[in-house]
XYZ file of C-alpha atoms in Angstrom:
755
model
C 61.674 148.239 98.847
C 66.028 147.593 99.339
C 67.924 148.364 96.419
C 68.634 145.321 95.663
C 65.194 144.528 95.209
C 65.057 147.144 93.040
C 68.037 146.293 90.868
C 66.931 142.356 90.660
C 64.640 142.760 87.481
C 67.008 145.105 85.469
C 70.008 142.465 86.429
C 67.810 139.729 85.685
C 67.371 141.396 81.907
C 70.910 142.237 81.618
C 72.508 138.686 82.519
C 69.496 136.440 81.619
C 67.804 138.244 78.773
C 64.862 137.477 76.606
C 63.919 138.601 73.111
C 62.447 142.119 73.012
C 62.763 144.646 70.722
C 62.417 148.498 71.534
C 60.054 150.707 70.672
C 61.204 152.423 67.388
C 62.500 156.406 67.182
C 61.726 159.136 65.138
C 63.660 159.834 62.471
C 67.170 161.473 64.187
C 70.611 162.489 62.811
C 72.669 159.384 64.091
C 76.425 158.901 63.468
C 76.148 156.258 60.595
C 77.739 152.944 61.619
C 76.220 150.422 58.557
C 77.769 149.708 55.417
C 75.940 148.152 52.875
C 77.177 145.353 51.366
C 76.791 144.445 47.041
C 76.992 140.778 46.960
C 76.073 138.447 44.001
C 74.383 135.686 45.168
C 74.001 134.563 41.631
C 77.847 133.418 42.082
C 78.487 133.093 45.808
C 75.086 131.666 46.509
C 75.095 132.966 49.978
C 75.776 135.557 52.251
C 77.168 133.049 54.842
C 80.039 131.695 52.148
C 80.340 135.199 50.854
C 83.755 136.576 50.569
C 82.628 139.902 52.428
C 81.174 137.450 55.045
C 83.996 135.649 55.049
C 87.085 137.735 55.012
C 85.606 140.907 55.481
C 83.069 142.165 58.211
C 84.934 140.596 60.817
C 87.663 143.754 60.463
C 84.450 145.508 60.099
C 82.600 144.902 63.044
C 85.968 145.311 65.090
C 85.660 149.111 63.670
C 82.062 149.016 65.029
C 80.621 148.816 61.566
C 77.425 146.698 60.844
C 76.920 145.130 57.978
C 74.135 145.000 55.886
C 73.521 143.013 51.980
C 72.428 143.433 49.389
C 71.782 140.844 46.560
C 72.843 142.868 43.275
C 70.782 140.186 41.323
C 67.771 141.884 42.289
C 69.143 144.881 41.207
C 70.596 148.249 42.781
C 69.305 149.058 46.407
C 68.176 152.372 47.315
C 69.921 153.606 49.832
C 67.535 155.912 51.135
C 66.239 152.650 52.916
C 69.355 152.482 55.001
C 69.312 154.976 58.108
C 72.528 154.828 59.360
C 74.641 154.449 55.831
C 77.843 155.239 56.451
C 79.301 153.202 53.181
C 79.593 150.865 50.666
C 81.551 147.745 50.396
C 82.120 145.226 47.158
C 83.956 141.864 46.823
C 83.045 141.335 43.223
C 85.024 137.912 41.453
C 83.692 139.118 37.704
C 81.411 142.035 36.257
C 77.591 141.029 37.843
C 75.785 144.366 36.310
C 73.645 144.027 33.627
C 73.951 147.791 32.501
C 77.693 148.358 34.137
C 77.257 151.887 33.292
C 74.097 152.256 35.499
C 75.852 150.915 38.387
C 78.890 153.559 37.457
C 76.219 156.161 37.858
C 74.529 154.471 40.859
C 78.062 154.396 42.661
C 78.958 158.110 41.269
C 75.347 159.081 43.204
C 76.567 157.183 46.390
C 79.758 159.272 46.710
C 77.904 162.594 45.893
C 75.842 161.918 48.710
C 78.961 161.238 51.319
C 79.234 157.469 51.407
C 82.150 156.124 51.566
C 83.483 153.180 49.192
C 85.265 150.504 49.714
C 86.235 148.201 46.499
C 88.218 144.933 46.209
C 88.700 142.054 44.237
C 87.061 143.354 40.553
C 84.888 146.428 40.154
C 82.360 145.049 38.156
C 82.674 148.495 36.239
C 84.830 147.069 32.762
C 81.676 145.109 31.127
C 77.952 144.721 31.406
C 76.629 141.101 32.828
C 75.791 140.137 28.103
C 79.904 140.841 27.933
C 79.024 144.070 26.258
C 82.506 146.884 27.269
C 82.177 149.662 28.829
C 83.675 152.882 27.435
C 86.767 154.017 28.957
C 85.905 157.222 29.646
C 83.061 155.770 31.803
C 85.418 153.312 33.609
C 87.458 156.350 34.249
C 84.343 158.399 35.674
C 84.681 155.378 38.405
C 88.300 154.685 38.867
C 88.933 158.986 39.152
C 86.331 158.204 42.253
C 89.721 157.004 43.981
C 92.204 159.279 42.295
C 93.397 156.501 39.592
C 93.452 156.433 35.950
C 93.292 153.369 33.848
C 95.290 153.227 31.311
C 93.864 150.638 29.563
C 97.087 148.470 30.013
C 97.266 145.454 31.832
C 100.596 143.555 33.501
C 100.466 139.852 32.841
C 104.029 139.006 32.656
C 105.009 139.945 36.356
C 108.252 138.927 37.122
C 110.225 142.177 36.230
C 107.579 143.686 38.716
C 108.357 144.847 42.106
C 106.945 146.963 44.824
C 107.958 150.997 44.486
C 105.917 151.509 47.527
C 104.698 148.873 49.925
C 103.888 150.791 53.234
C 103.086 148.995 56.680
C 99.401 148.618 55.702
C 100.718 145.724 53.098
C 102.104 142.201 54.211
C 99.651 141.577 57.410
C 99.923 137.848 57.695
C 101.578 136.876 54.876
C 104.055 139.304 52.498
C 104.085 139.851 49.283
C 106.592 137.514 47.561
C 107.107 135.456 44.750
C 105.269 136.277 41.167
C 103.073 138.757 41.636
C 99.750 138.679 40.294
C 98.565 140.281 37.376
C 97.685 143.875 37.569
C 95.694 146.359 35.472
C 97.970 149.673 35.266
C 96.240 152.517 37.493
C 97.919 156.143 37.639
C 97.357 158.121 40.250
C 96.053 161.519 39.571
C 94.449 162.883 42.926
C 96.817 163.804 45.252
C 94.023 163.549 48.137
C 94.912 159.638 48.088
C 97.696 157.317 49.701
C 99.273 154.918 47.722
C 99.623 152.129 49.830
C 101.193 149.692 47.120
C 102.758 151.048 43.948
C 104.142 148.258 41.238
C 106.871 149.248 38.460
C 107.916 147.435 36.206
C 111.678 146.925 35.454
C 112.708 149.880 37.653
C 110.727 152.719 35.000
C 108.671 154.402 37.130
C 107.065 155.822 33.917
C 105.566 151.965 34.971
C 104.497 152.706 38.470
C 100.341 151.268 38.841
C 98.724 151.994 42.214
C 97.224 148.475 43.297
C 96.022 149.590 47.100
C 94.758 152.953 47.880
C 93.032 154.838 50.568
C 90.994 158.676 50.588
C 88.443 160.582 51.261
C 86.234 158.812 49.026
C 86.989 155.442 50.087
C 89.506 152.661 49.465
C 90.276 150.434 46.383
C 92.418 147.463 46.345
C 92.905 144.916 42.933
C 92.528 141.598 42.552
C 94.565 138.941 44.025
C 96.137 142.543 46.111
C 93.513 142.030 48.902
C 94.520 138.410 50.486
C 96.250 135.165 49.056
C 94.440 131.823 48.788
C 96.592 128.468 48.912
C 94.486 126.305 47.060
C 96.663 123.112 48.166
C 96.186 123.931 51.604
C 92.633 125.079 51.280
C 94.151 128.193 53.277
C 93.848 131.909 53.037
C 95.466 135.005 54.640
C 95.337 138.530 54.217
C 98.249 140.843 52.458
C 96.862 144.081 53.395
C 95.976 145.165 56.758
C 91.902 145.460 56.536
C 91.359 146.496 59.990
C 93.743 149.883 58.943
C 92.219 149.651 54.668
C 88.825 149.897 56.274
C 89.488 152.178 59.070
C 91.085 154.470 56.266
C 88.349 153.882 53.802
C 85.380 154.533 56.082
C 87.156 156.813 58.454
C 86.076 154.976 61.740
C 88.241 156.882 64.252
C 85.823 159.258 65.054
C 83.181 156.026 65.307
C 82.191 154.480 69.051
C 82.798 151.219 68.850
C 79.873 148.688 70.713
C 82.304 146.191 71.635
C 80.901 142.551 72.400
C 84.484 141.142 73.734
C 84.555 143.153 77.283
C 82.572 143.222 80.202
C 83.158 145.619 83.524
C 86.837 146.035 81.836
C 87.859 142.285 81.533
C 87.368 139.807 78.410
C 83.750 138.459 77.876
C 84.300 134.502 79.102
C 81.079 131.945 78.294
C 80.477 128.223 77.477
C 77.698 126.212 76.650
C 77.679 122.660 75.657
C 75.701 121.019 73.049
C 74.251 117.736 74.200
C 75.209 115.604 71.502
C 76.636 112.152 73.588
C 74.804 112.596 76.679
C 74.134 108.768 77.216
C 77.788 107.923 75.993
C 79.059 105.332 78.502
C 82.429 106.669 79.716
C 85.318 105.123 79.191
C 87.167 107.262 81.685
C 88.361 105.327 85.095
C 87.537 105.206 87.545
C 83.794 107.102 86.553
C 83.952 103.574 83.536
C 83.443 101.136 86.360
C 79.486 102.278 86.964
C 79.181 102.463 83.592
C 78.133 106.162 84.250
C 77.006 108.651 81.600
C 79.217 111.346 79.816
C 76.864 113.988 80.680
C 77.611 112.762 84.518
C 81.299 112.999 83.921
C 81.696 115.925 82.414
C 78.751 117.663 85.133
C 81.133 116.339 87.986
C 84.666 116.284 86.255
C 84.220 119.815 84.405
C 81.305 121.269 86.028
C 80.934 120.929 89.890
C 84.742 120.901 90.057
C 84.652 125.089 88.758
C 81.615 126.207 90.475
C 83.383 129.601 89.311
C 82.594 129.629 85.765
C 79.259 129.666 84.330
C 78.051 127.269 81.753
C 75.207 126.760 79.797
C 74.274 123.311 79.284
C 71.765 122.316 75.914
C 70.337 118.915 75.954
C 67.916 117.030 73.282
C 64.809 116.419 74.442
C 65.114 113.047 72.319
C 67.850 111.950 74.014
C 66.219 112.603 77.625
C 62.349 112.198 77.464
C 61.168 108.737 77.727
C 58.999 108.799 75.164
C 61.068 109.127 73.001
C 64.882 107.350 73.182
C 65.617 108.983 76.852
C 65.731 107.332 80.211
C 65.223 107.953 83.699
C 68.906 108.087 83.985
C 69.567 110.442 81.056
C 66.751 112.688 82.643
C 68.013 113.009 86.439
C 71.331 113.168 84.765
C 69.168 116.668 83.202
C 67.496 118.112 86.455
C 71.168 117.195 88.467
C 72.355 120.297 85.697
C 70.304 122.372 85.886
C 70.308 122.469 89.817
C 73.703 123.654 89.920
C 73.863 127.679 90.196
C 76.599 128.299 87.588
C 74.710 125.758 85.141
C 71.549 127.867 82.508
C 69.485 125.544 81.043
C 69.537 125.768 77.483
C 68.198 123.657 74.199
C 69.176 122.025 71.749
C 66.266 121.154 70.008
C 63.929 118.306 70.308
C 65.213 116.453 67.499
C 68.601 117.426 66.701
C 67.513 118.265 63.069
C 71.253 117.656 61.153
C 70.664 120.389 57.795
C 68.967 123.086 58.139
C 67.466 123.469 54.264
C 65.949 120.085 54.611
C 63.169 121.437 56.374
C 62.555 125.046 54.902
C 60.568 123.675 52.442
C 59.337 120.750 54.266
C 57.793 117.284 53.065
C 56.967 114.691 55.499
C 56.802 111.980 52.376
C 60.042 113.356 51.614
C 61.892 112.568 55.107
C 59.860 109.023 55.136
C 62.647 107.867 52.976
C 64.654 108.173 55.807
C 62.285 105.817 58.218
C 64.555 103.005 58.209
C 67.659 104.120 58.525
C 66.594 106.152 62.160
C 64.958 102.732 63.949
C 67.875 102.297 66.541
C 69.686 105.885 66.373
C 69.477 105.957 70.069
C 71.761 102.556 70.588
C 74.976 101.989 71.071
C 77.315 103.446 68.113
C 80.456 105.071 67.524
C 80.720 108.737 68.044
C 81.155 108.969 64.302
C 77.788 107.241 63.240
C 76.356 109.278 65.471
C 77.535 112.700 64.491
C 76.947 112.074 61.243
C 73.324 110.513 62.160
C 73.738 106.606 61.291
C 72.158 103.994 62.089
C 73.604 100.662 62.866
C 73.471 99.496 59.706
C 75.197 102.236 58.104
C 78.662 101.652 58.747
C 80.449 102.975 55.610
C 80.878 106.264 54.449
C 79.797 105.248 50.851
C 76.112 104.187 52.696
C 76.467 108.012 54.001
C 77.096 109.372 50.712
C 74.213 107.490 48.811
C 71.530 110.124 50.662
C 72.713 113.333 48.795
C 69.787 115.302 49.245
C 71.194 116.119 52.868
C 74.812 116.243 51.733
C 77.090 114.350 54.661
C 74.829 113.476 57.135
C 72.866 110.068 56.905
C 69.745 111.080 58.061
C 67.749 114.457 58.102
C 67.461 114.846 61.679
C 68.217 112.257 64.849
C 64.674 111.335 65.565
C 62.068 110.728 63.335
C 59.270 109.559 65.127
C 56.413 112.188 64.279
C 57.084 114.480 61.212
C 59.287 118.011 61.778
C 57.168 121.043 63.978
C 58.965 123.617 64.408
C 56.944 125.262 66.963
C 57.664 121.817 69.141
C 61.321 122.005 67.563
C 61.861 125.659 69.246
C 59.330 126.835 72.040
C 58.466 123.571 72.874
C 61.787 122.152 74.001
C 62.448 124.920 75.509
C 59.421 124.400 77.887
C 60.462 120.979 78.286
C 63.909 121.894 79.512
C 62.272 124.923 81.542
C 60.359 122.416 83.657
C 63.156 120.219 84.146
C 64.728 123.077 86.231
C 64.440 124.600 89.098
C 61.734 127.295 90.052
C 62.957 130.192 88.883
C 65.063 129.012 86.116
C 64.304 129.297 82.566
C 65.609 128.232 79.461
C 66.087 130.983 76.900
C 69.069 129.490 74.199
C 69.130 127.508 71.431
C 72.608 126.456 70.614
C 72.044 125.070 66.917
C 72.136 121.419 66.199
C 73.668 120.130 62.710
C 74.987 122.271 60.300
C 74.137 125.420 62.384
C 72.669 126.497 59.198
C 68.510 127.368 60.195
C 66.453 129.358 57.935
C 64.843 132.087 58.860
C 61.544 130.895 60.046
C 63.311 128.793 62.673
C 65.104 131.836 63.767
C 62.287 133.773 63.886
C 60.452 130.786 65.960
C 63.460 131.632 69.049
C 62.960 135.511 69.091
C 59.022 134.808 69.481
C 59.657 132.016 71.830
C 61.111 134.883 74.259
C 64.622 133.401 73.356
C 68.086 133.663 72.245
C 69.862 131.690 69.679
C 73.483 131.010 68.871
C 75.847 128.699 66.991
C 77.814 127.903 64.075
C 81.194 130.717 63.059
C 83.780 127.796 63.894
C 85.624 130.375 65.266
C 90.264 129.007 64.564
C 93.374 131.552 65.050
C 95.939 128.645 65.228
C 99.135 126.968 63.842
C 96.562 124.873 61.402
C 94.096 127.817 60.408
C 96.961 131.302 60.741
C 94.317 133.820 59.575
C 91.836 136.034 60.931
C 89.708 135.186 57.931
C 88.777 131.717 60.582
C 87.246 134.192 62.955
C 83.465 135.013 62.313
C 82.051 137.868 62.980
C 79.740 138.209 65.508
C 76.184 136.672 63.591
C 74.786 136.304 60.267
C 71.346 138.107 58.855
C 69.027 135.154 58.255
C 66.557 136.823 56.294
C 65.206 139.493 58.149
C 66.417 137.699 61.318
C 69.291 137.036 63.189
C 71.980 133.814 63.503
C 74.768 135.008 66.606
C 77.413 132.796 66.048
C 79.312 131.373 69.460
C 82.776 132.788 70.175
C 85.313 130.060 69.594
C 85.006 126.343 67.496
C 83.656 123.439 69.043
C 86.502 120.352 69.723
C 85.323 118.639 66.278
C 87.035 120.893 64.865
C 89.493 119.567 66.275
C 89.482 116.524 66.749
C 88.678 115.149 63.054
C 85.127 115.330 63.556
C 85.583 112.428 66.859
C 87.084 110.473 64.819
C 90.858 111.260 66.575
C 93.307 113.143 68.817
C 91.142 113.343 71.175
C 93.169 114.940 72.874
C 93.142 118.404 70.286
C 90.983 120.278 71.776
C 93.066 121.659 74.232
C 95.032 123.557 71.344
C 91.688 125.902 71.613
C 94.089 127.783 73.886
C 95.551 128.967 71.084
C 92.763 130.380 69.439
C 92.073 132.435 72.814
C 95.534 133.601 73.013
C 95.495 135.149 69.614
C 91.882 136.406 69.576
C 92.952 138.559 72.171
C 96.374 140.010 71.274
C 97.812 142.023 69.828
C 93.805 143.496 69.598
C 91.228 141.386 71.084
C 88.744 140.238 68.617
C 86.567 137.623 70.451
C 85.383 136.754 73.979
C 86.843 133.703 75.730
C 84.709 131.090 74.603
C 84.683 127.489 76.420
C 82.085 125.316 73.621
C 81.907 121.707 73.202
C 79.687 118.624 73.631
C 78.729 115.911 76.080
C 80.637 113.155 74.986
C 83.979 115.040 75.366
C 82.927 112.849 78.703
C 83.680 109.888 77.062
C 86.947 109.646 76.905
C 90.222 110.507 79.108
C 91.776 112.368 76.352
C 89.209 114.762 75.003
C 88.001 115.194 79.373
C 91.311 116.209 80.206
C 91.684 118.312 77.382
C 88.566 120.024 78.156
C 89.610 120.490 82.050
C 93.067 121.901 80.803
C 91.249 124.796 78.920
C 88.753 125.398 82.078
C 92.195 125.822 84.246
C 93.343 128.684 81.607
C 90.059 129.860 81.861
C 90.021 130.223 85.782
C 93.862 131.221 85.936
C 92.529 134.555 83.129
C 91.684 138.271 83.471
C 87.730 137.282 82.683
C 84.194 138.170 83.376
C 81.846 136.016 83.040
C 78.575 135.482 81.628
C 76.038 133.323 80.800
C 75.713 131.907 76.928
C 72.614 133.556 76.526
C 73.763 136.912 78.249
C 76.543 136.835 75.654
C 74.009 136.000 73.230
C 72.075 139.369 74.156
C 75.196 141.929 74.196
C 76.324 140.558 70.660
C 72.207 141.154 69.742
C 72.823 144.857 70.902
C 75.779 145.444 68.488
C 73.140 145.883 65.642
C 70.809 147.687 67.537
C 73.060 150.029 69.203
C 72.966 153.271 67.384
C 74.856 157.135 68.872
C 73.689 160.611 68.389
C 76.075 163.263 68.003
C 75.734 165.793 70.869
C 78.294 167.903 70.702
C 82.600 167.998 70.467
C 83.136 163.907 71.414
C 80.312 163.690 73.056
C 77.580 160.642 72.251
C 74.275 159.996 73.409
C 73.681 156.288 73.151
C 70.430 154.489 71.978
C 68.686 151.238 71.784
C 72.009 149.066 72.891
C 70.366 146.681 74.438
C 72.326 144.168 76.701
C 75.400 145.897 75.217
C 77.063 148.057 78.311
C 80.906 148.573 76.600
C 82.435 150.771 74.046
C 85.473 150.861 73.050
C 87.534 154.135 71.316
C 90.427 153.250 69.368
C 93.716 155.128 69.852
C 93.197 156.162 72.570
C 96.328 156.103 75.127
C 95.591 160.001 75.665
C 92.027 159.698 75.967
C 89.583 159.583 79.018
C 86.152 159.921 79.838
C 84.611 163.410 80.942
C 82.641 162.730 84.179
C 81.427 166.226 84.066
C 80.400 165.763 80.837
C 78.742 162.211 80.922
C 76.179 160.088 83.001
C 75.649 156.675 82.839
C 78.745 155.670 82.922
C 80.361 152.677 85.394
C 84.011 153.507 84.435
C 86.910 153.229 81.841
C 90.047 150.929 81.304
C 93.050 151.479 78.697
C 93.997 148.441 77.358
C 96.130 147.787 73.726
C 95.823 151.887 73.219
C 92.095 151.322 72.835
C 89.799 152.982 75.668
C 86.678 150.308 77.089
C 83.945 152.299 78.804
C 81.409 150.551 80.891
C 78.295 151.855 80.461
C 75.772 151.364 83.465
C 72.877 148.751 82.567
C 70.057 150.804 84.216
C 70.549 153.901 82.420
C 68.658 153.410 78.870
C 70.244 156.597 77.035
C 73.471 157.012 78.893
C 75.829 159.937 76.981
C 79.874 159.418 76.736
C 82.247 162.553 76.164
C 86.118 162.061 75.873
C 88.486 164.875 76.930
C 92.491 164.289 76.710
C 94.892 163.709 78.897
C 98.596 164.167 79.888
C 99.657 160.463 80.619
C 99.200 157.451 79.188
C 100.815 155.216 81.871
C 98.265 155.496 84.880
C 94.439 155.760 85.199
C 92.639 158.966 84.343
C 92.031 160.696 87.647
C 88.523 161.953 88.555
C 86.451 163.331 91.195
C 83.944 160.666 91.291
C 84.821 156.843 91.922
C 85.222 155.216 88.747
C 85.267 151.187 87.796
C 88.153 150.111 86.358
C 87.744 146.612 85.777
C 86.235 143.816 87.421
C 85.120 139.931 87.787
C 81.163 140.559 88.227
C 78.563 142.617 85.690
C 77.684 146.374 87.617
C 75.039 148.250 87.918
C 73.335 151.284 89.546
C 76.545 153.117 90.536
C 75.390 156.075 92.365
C 76.675 158.426 95.857
C 75.871 157.117 98.928
C 77.060 159.422 101.065
C 79.037 161.849 102.297
C 83.004 161.412 101.291
C 82.707 159.924 98.180
C 80.753 157.046 99.215
C 79.091 154.786 96.853
C 76.794 151.402 96.256
C 76.715 149.914 93.089
C 74.631 146.148 92.256
C 76.498 143.483 91.630
C 76.248 139.699 89.653
C 78.699 137.098 88.694
C 80.188 133.729 89.057
C 83.532 133.154 91.711
C 84.659 135.575 93.781
C 83.801 139.563 93.204
C 87.547 140.876 91.932
C 87.318 144.507 91.721
C 89.744 147.879 90.950
C 88.047 150.872 91.356
C 89.515 154.237 90.657
C 88.194 156.733 94.094
C 89.213 160.443 94.495
C 89.991 159.456 98.064
C 92.607 156.998 99.054
C 93.464 155.449 102.188
C 91.557 152.632 103.679
C 88.281 151.670 102.887
C 84.751 149.449 104.403
C 83.317 146.978 101.529
C 79.879 145.512 102.290
C 77.990 143.296 100.700
C 74.040 142.948 100.975
C 71.352 140.713 100.048
C 67.843 141.316 100.166
C 68.583 144.132 102.862
C 70.711 141.069 104.947
C 74.812 141.952 105.000
C 76.092 138.638 104.067
C 79.421 139.914 103.384
C 82.250 142.698 104.759
C 85.545 143.656 104.308
C 88.444 146.474 103.934
C 90.665 147.475 101.114
C 93.013 150.309 101.137
C 92.941 152.766 98.328
C 97.262 153.923 97.533
C 98.217 157.012 96.330
C 97.105 156.733 92.977
C 93.522 156.244 93.656
C 93.592 152.813 92.754
C 91.172 150.788 95.138
C 91.457 146.784 94.217
C 88.731 144.775 96.375
C 87.883 141.173 96.993
C 84.305 140.624 97.758
C 84.611 136.785 98.758
C 80.486 135.947 98.503
C 78.427 134.331 95.777
C 76.947 136.770 93.643
C 75.156 134.290 91.176
C 71.947 136.264 93.000
C 72.626 139.463 92.607
C 74.733 141.411 95.753
C 74.226 145.271 96.743
C 77.981 146.598 97.270
C 78.575 149.448 99.540
C 82.058 151.157 99.460
C 82.727 154.286 101.946
C 86.016 155.427 103.496
C 86.743 154.503 106.773
C 86.022 157.374 109.267
C 83.379 158.852 107.416
C-alpha cells in the first residue's frame, strides 16, 4: 500500500474530523493548566455573560490556561475534583458567601496545597451574604496571603491621590487618568510581592496603598483598577495588562501553550457561511437581470472566484426542501456549491431556531401561539424582517416587542410547520446535507443560528451525531471596539458540553443588523490585523451570511476581505477542522519528562504549541519526537507537531542567535500553507517525505542540513502528479512551491540533487 493511502485516513481525521472521545488515562503527574473560576450566578446569571468569561478568559487561554467554572451559590468546590488545577480566579461584584470566614479558610487551604489565586474586583471576604462583618483579623489573613495588610481605611476622596508606583503593567489600553476610583488602604508587608500600582495621597508616603500586586501566591487587583467602563459608550477597556498580570499570577512561563491560531507555522484561515438569505433575489448587476439567488451570486463571485480559499457552507433545510419552504432552484444551488472542491457542507439546522432557550424545555402549546405570525415566513420580506423572524404582517419594531418571551425575535424559529424536534434539527439536518453533497463529503459541522446560545442537550446532540459545533462570540477589535475585551475566548462551557466560538464576527455587527452601511463588513480587516499584532490572538476568519450576495456594497466588502486573505500568509483549513483544533485546546495535557521536556497527551486535532519569551530558544530534536517544525514569531517559538504521532515529545534548548532559523541535523518545517503529516527520512543524504493536504499552491519553507539544489516531487496514489526543483541557501533555508492541487492529499518527496 502506498504511503499516501496509509496516511489518507489520518489526514482526513485531522482536517475533516469527526467527534471522538480519547480514552481516559490513569492518574499521573501532569503539568497543571486549569484555572478554577469562582462565579456567583445569582448576580451574573450565566457564565456566558460573566466578567471572567467575557474579559479574563481570552488572555488566560492565550497563556495556555483552560478555565473551569463553579457557581458559589452551590457552596465551595472540592479542588480534588480537578486533576490538573493550577490556580483559582475570582472577580466578584459583592460578597457572595454565606460564611465569608469559611471562604477565607478555603482560600488558605487552596494556597497551602500550591494553588495560585488571582483576585480582581471585590474580594468577597469583608462580610457574609447576610451582611455580617468579617473580623478584621480574618480579613487580614486573606490579604496577608498577597503580601498586604488592610489598615481598615478607605480613600473615597481621591482628588489628591496620584500613583507613586505605576509600572508597565498599568495603562494597557487606557491610562489611569482623571479622578481615580476610591480604594482601600493596603500596606505591603511581604517583599516577595511586586507592587505594580501604588496610590499616594498628597505626596505623603505614609498613605501609600498597594492596589495591584503579584507574587508567589498569585495576584490581586482592587475594585475599579482592573478595567475602565464607559457607561455612555458601553465600552470597556483594560487598565492593567491582563497578559502580564495573569502571566505573573499563575507563573505560566514554564507552561507550553496549546495554540489554536497557527498551523504549519502560519496563521490559520477559515471561512464559513450561514444560510440566511439563501433565496433572496440579488440586486447586484448584472446578476439581477436574471433574478439570481443570493446564494448563486456568492458562489460565483466569492467562492468560485477564490478556489484557493476553503469555505464551509451551512444552509437551512427549511430554505431548500420543497416540502417546507424550499424550491428546486434553491436545492440545485446547494448541490452546485457542495460539489466545489473547496466547499465543505455544513448545517445551519433544519428550522433555524432564533432563541435556543425557548426550546430547552419545549412546550408545543407555547409555540402554537406564534403560528399566525409564521404562515408566510418564506415569502419576500425585508432583510430586517428576515433577521427578526417577522412575517409580512409584523412590520414594526413594536410588533416584535410584544413577544417578550423570546426577546427581540417575533417567532421562536423560522419554520413552525411541525413541532420542534432536536434530533431533526441536528442529526437530521446533517444527514440531509450529506445526501446533497457528492459521495465522500460529509456535513460534520453545525453552525449555530439565532442567538447562538444553545443549551446543553443541543450541543450534546451535535457530539452524538459525530460532528462539531461553532458560532457565537462576535469577535471585534477595531476603532468601534478598541479592546481585546471584545475578543471572546476559544469556547464556552455549556453544562458538560463545549460550544466553540467563531474566530470573528459576521457582517451583522458591521451593518447594524443588516439595516444600513452594507459596506461595513470591509472593516473586518481591522480586527484581523489587530488580533494578529502585537500578539496573535485569533485566527483569520471570514464569517458571513448568504444575504451578502444581495447587495453590491456587501458583495464588494466581502470580496475585499477575501482578497486580503489571499494576500496574507495563511494556512487555510475547513471550518470543521478549526473547531476540532479548538476542542483539542481543552483536552491537551502535558507530562514533564526532564528539564524543559514534555510529552503531549490527548491533544486531538491540535498540532501547534507555543513557547513565549523564546527568542533564544529552539527545539532540541535529539531529545524530541513527533515534531514537524518550528518557527519564531513575535518573540515566541511556535512548534508544529506531527499529526501521525499520538504522543509527541518536545524538548527545548537555548541557541546563540535570534536572527536566524535554528540549525538542525534533521530537516524541519519553518512555515507552510498546507497541513503536513508523517515526516520521515526517505533515503540517504537527508532526503525526506511528508504527506500534505491544503488549498492553493503549496508554498513551504524548510530548514535542511544540505545546501544547494533539491528535487521535489508530488505523488497521489503512487502516481507522480508534479515535479520541480528548489534551492537551499547557505543558511539551510529551502523555499518550495508545489504547483499541484492538494485538496486530496499528496505525498511530497524532497531530496538533494545528485544523491
